[in-house]
Every structure is written in structure tokens, then in C-alpha cells.
Amino acid sequence: MAARARLARHELGPRAPHRRRRGRRALGPRCGNALRRRTLARGRGRADVRPLAAWTSFVLAFASLSYAVRFTEGKPQKDVLYQWSTVANSLVQFAIIGLIVYGISGLGNRRQLLALRRPTSWWVALGIGVAIGIGITILTAALGPLLHPGREQGVTPDVWEPKHAAAYVANGLVICIIAPIVEELTFRGLGYSVLVRFGRWTAIILVGIAFGLAHGLVEAFPFLAAFGAGLAYLRSKVDSVYPGMIVHGLFNATALAVAVSGKPQQENMLRACAGVWSLLHF
């Protein structure tokens, strides 16, 4: 009987593997690897939600605080840029914001989320930067007489005071250097990175809106949102946050220069500022 059974199995050929075996081995190595890849992808997707949730919560909280301060305390004093306390308070504020953004970006690939890399093209960045400047100029000429955004913000002095030139220049350095770095990392760096999953143009628009809301202004909101969206578009085209920092800093410097250009004693003011700049340089 045993010999007949062996002969029958030999005539039938090798036994086919059982297709209904359970377990990971029954699926074969390729299927097992595919399952592992899907599991890891789901894990990464869940982890990627954390920077988005944290950034959104932070921006909403900051915008709410900005509007609450604006509606309860009103406009800042006209001599705010003449005060050294403004420099100190601004540095502390930007340091706190920077630490929060640094912490949120640590929930993922920090360098990737903050877009701290060389731009794909400096020439493209230059062209888009010029276009942003032209666009904001046209928007200001069209809506400025109706909304008066500078009047709402109210931080530029009415009268030039040469004795406060050093404090004014120090505040200008914070506004033109520190502020652009921190704000670009917050919105065009981290913000765009966590929002681009919803689409490039959706991210650009949402970043612009978030940037406008974070300043806590009403009449100036269209200008800030447009400027923020323009910088987000620049970020999306060159895949870097560095060109936006430069454009942002130049924009703030131009705004400060235009704001004081019509003030009394303009020549004395410029002479005093030049003297302070030379002292800071050495």
C-alpha cells in the first residue's frame, strides 16, 4: 500500500502549495513588505497631523490675542518707536514666537518644515520679489485712500525727535531684520509646509489669511493678507524661505522710510540716522 501511494504521488507530480494557509508567510514576502509599507505610511500620516494641529492652534491663539489687545487698548502710542522698551519687548516677543515655532517644527523634519534650504533659483526669486513690490504698490494706491492702513497701525511718530534717533534706528533693525526672519519661518516656512497637503494654492491663500489675522488689524488686513500670500507664492516657486526674508525685510524698511519721509526736519533726521548707523557698524 505504501509503495502504491508513493507511486501515485510520483505520477501526479510535486504537491502544489496550500493557498489557504493563514499568517504573514502565506502572503509571500512581497505582500508582507507592502503591508509594512502601508502601515508605516499610516503612521507617518498620523504623525504629520501634529505639526498642522499645533501650528493652527498657535496662529489662532495669537490672532485672537492680537485682536483682543487692539480692541481693548486701541492704537499704540505715537512715540513707541522712540522707546528702548519697545526694542526689548519686541525682542522678547519674537524670541518666544521663534521658540514656539522651533518646538512645533520639531514634531517633524525641522529643516524640511522650515524650508531652510537654498532656493531653486535666485533669478526667479528676484522676479517674483519685484512683482510683489509692484502688486502691493498698486493695491496701496487703490485701497490706501479708503482704508488708511498706516493710520490704523499708528506706530510712526508725527514729529521727528533727533534725541531719540538711536532708539528709532534700533527699533528699525528689529522691524527690518528680526521680524522678517521670525515671521517668514512661522508662516512661509512652517505654515506653508503643513498646509500644502491641501493643495498649493490653498496653502498660499491660507498662509496669507493667517498672516493678516496675526497682526490684529482690520483696515490693513487686505494689504497684509495680499503681502503674505505673495510671499507664500514666492516660497512655493523657489522652495526656500530665504528669499521671502529678504523681500519682507526690504518691504518693512521701505515702509519705515516712506512713513517718516514727510515728517518735519527730514534732513536732520536722516543725518542723525546715518550717524547712528555708522556707530552700529563699528
Tab-separated table of C-alpha atoms in Angstrom, residues 19-184:
chain	number	residue	atom	x	y	z
A	19	ARG	CA	-3.259	28.550	-0.914
A	20	ARG	CA	-5.377	28.900	2.180
A	21	ARG	CA	-2.642	28.949	4.755
A	22	ARG	CA	-3.066	31.780	7.165
A	23	GLY	CA	-0.480	34.135	8.524
A	24	ARG	CA	2.074	36.540	7.071
A	25	ARG	CA	4.114	33.744	5.449
A	26	ALA	CA	1.166	32.629	3.322
A	27	LEU	CA	1.074	36.081	1.710
A	28	GLY	CA	4.628	35.870	0.477
A	29	PRO	CA	7.471	38.346	1.008
A	30	ARG	CA	6.147	40.928	-1.462
A	31	CYS	CA	2.721	41.136	0.145
A	32	GLY	CA	4.303	41.318	3.585
A	33	ASN	CA	6.545	44.198	2.530
A	34	ALA	CA	3.583	46.015	1.010
A	35	LEU	CA	1.654	45.680	4.257
A	36	ARG	CA	4.590	47.021	6.230
A	37	ARG	CA	4.927	49.987	3.869
A	38	ARG	CA	1.233	50.814	4.218
A	39	THR	CA	1.472	50.562	7.994
A	40	LEU	CA	4.476	52.883	8.089
A	41	ALA	CA	2.752	55.335	5.748
A	42	ARG	CA	-0.301	55.432	8.002
A	43	GLY	CA	1.969	56.042	10.978
A	44	ARG	CA	3.740	58.894	9.216
A	45	GLY	CA	0.403	60.402	8.200
A	46	ARG	CA	-0.777	60.416	11.784
A	47	ALA	CA	2.500	61.990	12.923
A	48	ASP	CA	2.318	64.686	10.236
A	49	VAL	CA	-1.007	65.902	11.610
A	50	ARG	CA	0.629	67.059	14.821
A	51	PRO	CA	2.595	69.995	13.307
A	52	LEU	CA	-0.542	71.093	11.424
A	53	ALA	CA	-2.706	70.987	14.553
A	54	ALA	CA	-0.081	72.714	16.695
A	55	TRP	CA	0.614	75.467	14.145
A	56	THR	CA	-3.095	76.131	13.555
A	57	SER	CA	-3.766	76.342	17.284
A	58	PHE	CA	-0.846	78.709	17.799
A	59	VAL	CA	-1.839	81.046	14.949
A	60	LEU	CA	-5.483	81.176	16.046
A	61	ALA	CA	-4.472	81.891	19.641
A	62	PHE	CA	-2.009	84.579	18.581
A	63	ALA	CA	-4.530	86.227	16.240
A	64	SER	CA	-7.195	86.205	18.959
A	65	LEU	CA	-4.762	87.819	21.390
A	66	SER	CA	-3.742	90.445	18.812
A	67	TYR	CA	-7.343	91.465	18.107
A	68	ALA	CA	-8.199	91.448	21.810
A	69	VAL	CA	-5.321	93.822	22.529
A	70	ARG	CA	-6.269	96.016	19.579
A	71	PHE	CA	-9.931	96.343	20.576
A	72	THR	CA	-9.279	96.802	24.308
A	73	GLU	CA	-6.173	99.008	24.302
A	74	GLY	CA	-6.566	100.777	20.964
A	75	LYS	CA	-3.694	102.145	18.909
A	76	PRO	CA	-0.154	102.217	20.318
A	77	GLN	CA	1.427	105.498	21.337
A	78	LYS	CA	2.877	107.642	18.576
A	79	ASP	CA	6.315	107.658	20.174
A	80	VAL	CA	6.505	103.870	20.530
A	81	LEU	CA	9.442	103.665	18.102
A	82	TYR	CA	11.334	106.242	20.146
A	83	GLN	CA	11.373	103.992	23.213
A	84	TRP	CA	14.070	101.487	24.104
A	85	SER	CA	11.448	99.458	25.945
A	86	THR	CA	9.845	98.756	22.569
A	87	VAL	CA	13.096	97.195	21.391
A	88	ALA	CA	13.297	94.975	24.470
A	89	ASN	CA	9.632	93.950	24.334
A	90	SER	CA	9.843	93.169	20.623
A	91	LEU	CA	12.941	91.035	21.076
A	92	VAL	CA	11.277	89.070	23.877
A	93	GLN	CA	8.107	88.597	21.814
A	94	PHE	CA	9.959	87.389	18.725
A	95	ALA	CA	12.140	85.112	20.848
A	96	ILE	CA	9.040	83.452	22.323
A	97	ILE	CA	7.443	83.068	18.891
A	98	GLY	CA	10.668	81.657	17.499
A	99	LEU	CA	10.922	79.094	20.293
A	100	ILE	CA	7.312	78.011	19.760
A	101	VAL	CA	7.851	77.606	16.016
A	102	TYR	CA	11.095	75.742	16.678
A	103	GLY	CA	9.277	73.376	19.010
A	104	ILE	CA	6.383	72.754	16.615
A	105	SER	CA	8.722	72.074	13.711
A	106	GLY	CA	10.478	69.509	15.890
A	107	LEU	CA	7.372	67.320	15.621
A	108	GLY	CA	8.516	66.535	12.082
A	109	ASN	CA	11.596	67.114	9.957
A	110	ARG	CA	12.534	70.561	11.250
A	111	ARG	CA	14.735	71.649	8.364
A	112	GLN	CA	12.199	70.413	5.833
A	113	LEU	CA	9.230	72.075	7.534
A	114	LEU	CA	11.002	75.421	7.917
A	115	ALA	CA	12.276	75.346	4.294
A	116	LEU	CA	15.812	76.189	5.416
A	117	ARG	CA	17.488	75.341	2.131
A	118	ARG	CA	18.950	77.059	-0.897
A	119	PRO	CA	16.304	78.376	-3.314
A	120	THR	CA	15.953	76.623	-6.628
A	121	SER	CA	16.586	79.900	-8.482
A	122	TRP	CA	17.623	83.320	-7.192
A	123	TRP	CA	16.594	84.870	-10.506
A	124	VAL	CA	13.063	83.549	-10.137
A	125	ALA	CA	13.042	84.855	-6.573
A	126	LEU	CA	14.171	88.279	-7.788
A	127	GLY	CA	11.450	88.446	-10.420
A	128	ILE	CA	8.716	87.391	-8.022
A	129	GLY	CA	10.014	89.795	-5.369
A	130	VAL	CA	9.793	92.704	-7.804
A	131	ALA	CA	6.289	91.588	-8.815
A	132	ILE	CA	5.236	91.504	-5.153
A	133	GLY	CA	6.514	95.051	-4.671
A	134	ILE	CA	4.658	96.296	-7.747
A	135	GLY	CA	1.473	94.498	-6.731
A	136	ILE	CA	1.491	95.913	-3.195
A	137	THR	CA	2.177	99.400	-4.583
A	138	ILE	CA	-0.842	99.143	-6.895
A	139	LEU	CA	-3.022	97.771	-4.096
A	140	THR	CA	-1.920	100.561	-1.762
A	141	ALA	CA	-2.657	103.209	-4.382
A	142	ALA	CA	-6.108	101.725	-4.993
A	143	LEU	CA	-7.248	100.986	-1.437
A	144	GLY	CA	-4.960	103.166	0.673
A	145	PRO	CA	-7.087	106.340	0.420
A	146	LEU	CA	-10.148	104.352	1.529
A	147	LEU	CA	-8.735	102.170	4.305
A	148	HIS	CA	-5.732	104.172	5.605
A	149	PRO	CA	-3.814	101.144	6.912
A	150	GLY	CA	-0.927	103.225	8.247
A	151	ARG	CA	-3.283	105.338	10.323
A	152	GLU	CA	-4.824	102.220	11.858
A	153	GLN	CA	-1.480	100.778	12.888
A	154	GLY	CA	-0.353	104.125	14.245
A	155	VAL	CA	3.233	103.311	15.175
A	156	THR	CA	5.079	106.012	13.220
A	157	PRO	CA	5.776	109.318	15.009
A	158	ASP	CA	4.209	112.620	13.999
A	159	VAL	CA	7.302	114.688	14.812
A	160	TRP	CA	10.937	113.761	14.416
A	161	GLU	CA	12.933	113.878	17.662
A	162	PRO	CA	16.690	113.673	17.000
A	163	LYS	CA	17.486	112.879	20.633
A	164	HIS	CA	15.664	109.531	20.192
A	165	ALA	CA	17.397	108.644	16.921
A	166	ALA	CA	19.286	105.692	18.403
A	167	ALA	CA	16.122	104.068	19.764
A	168	TYR	CA	14.338	104.692	16.466
A	169	VAL	CA	17.104	103.017	14.467
A	170	ALA	CA	17.259	100.104	16.935
A	171	ASN	CA	13.526	99.554	16.529
A	172	GLY	CA	14.032	99.758	12.788
A	173	LEU	CA	16.628	96.997	12.952
A	174	VAL	CA	14.190	94.773	14.821
A	175	ILE	CA	11.417	95.515	12.335
A	176	CYS	CA	13.589	95.038	9.250
A	177	ILE	CA	15.732	92.070	10.335
A	178	ILE	CA	14.373	90.140	13.315
A	179	ALA	CA	10.686	90.406	12.413
A	180	PRO	CA	11.079	89.153	8.812
A	181	ILE	CA	13.160	86.165	9.918
A	182	VAL	CA	10.716	85.045	12.613
A	183	GLU	CA	7.571	85.760	10.595
A	184	GLU	CA	8.841	84.007	7.485
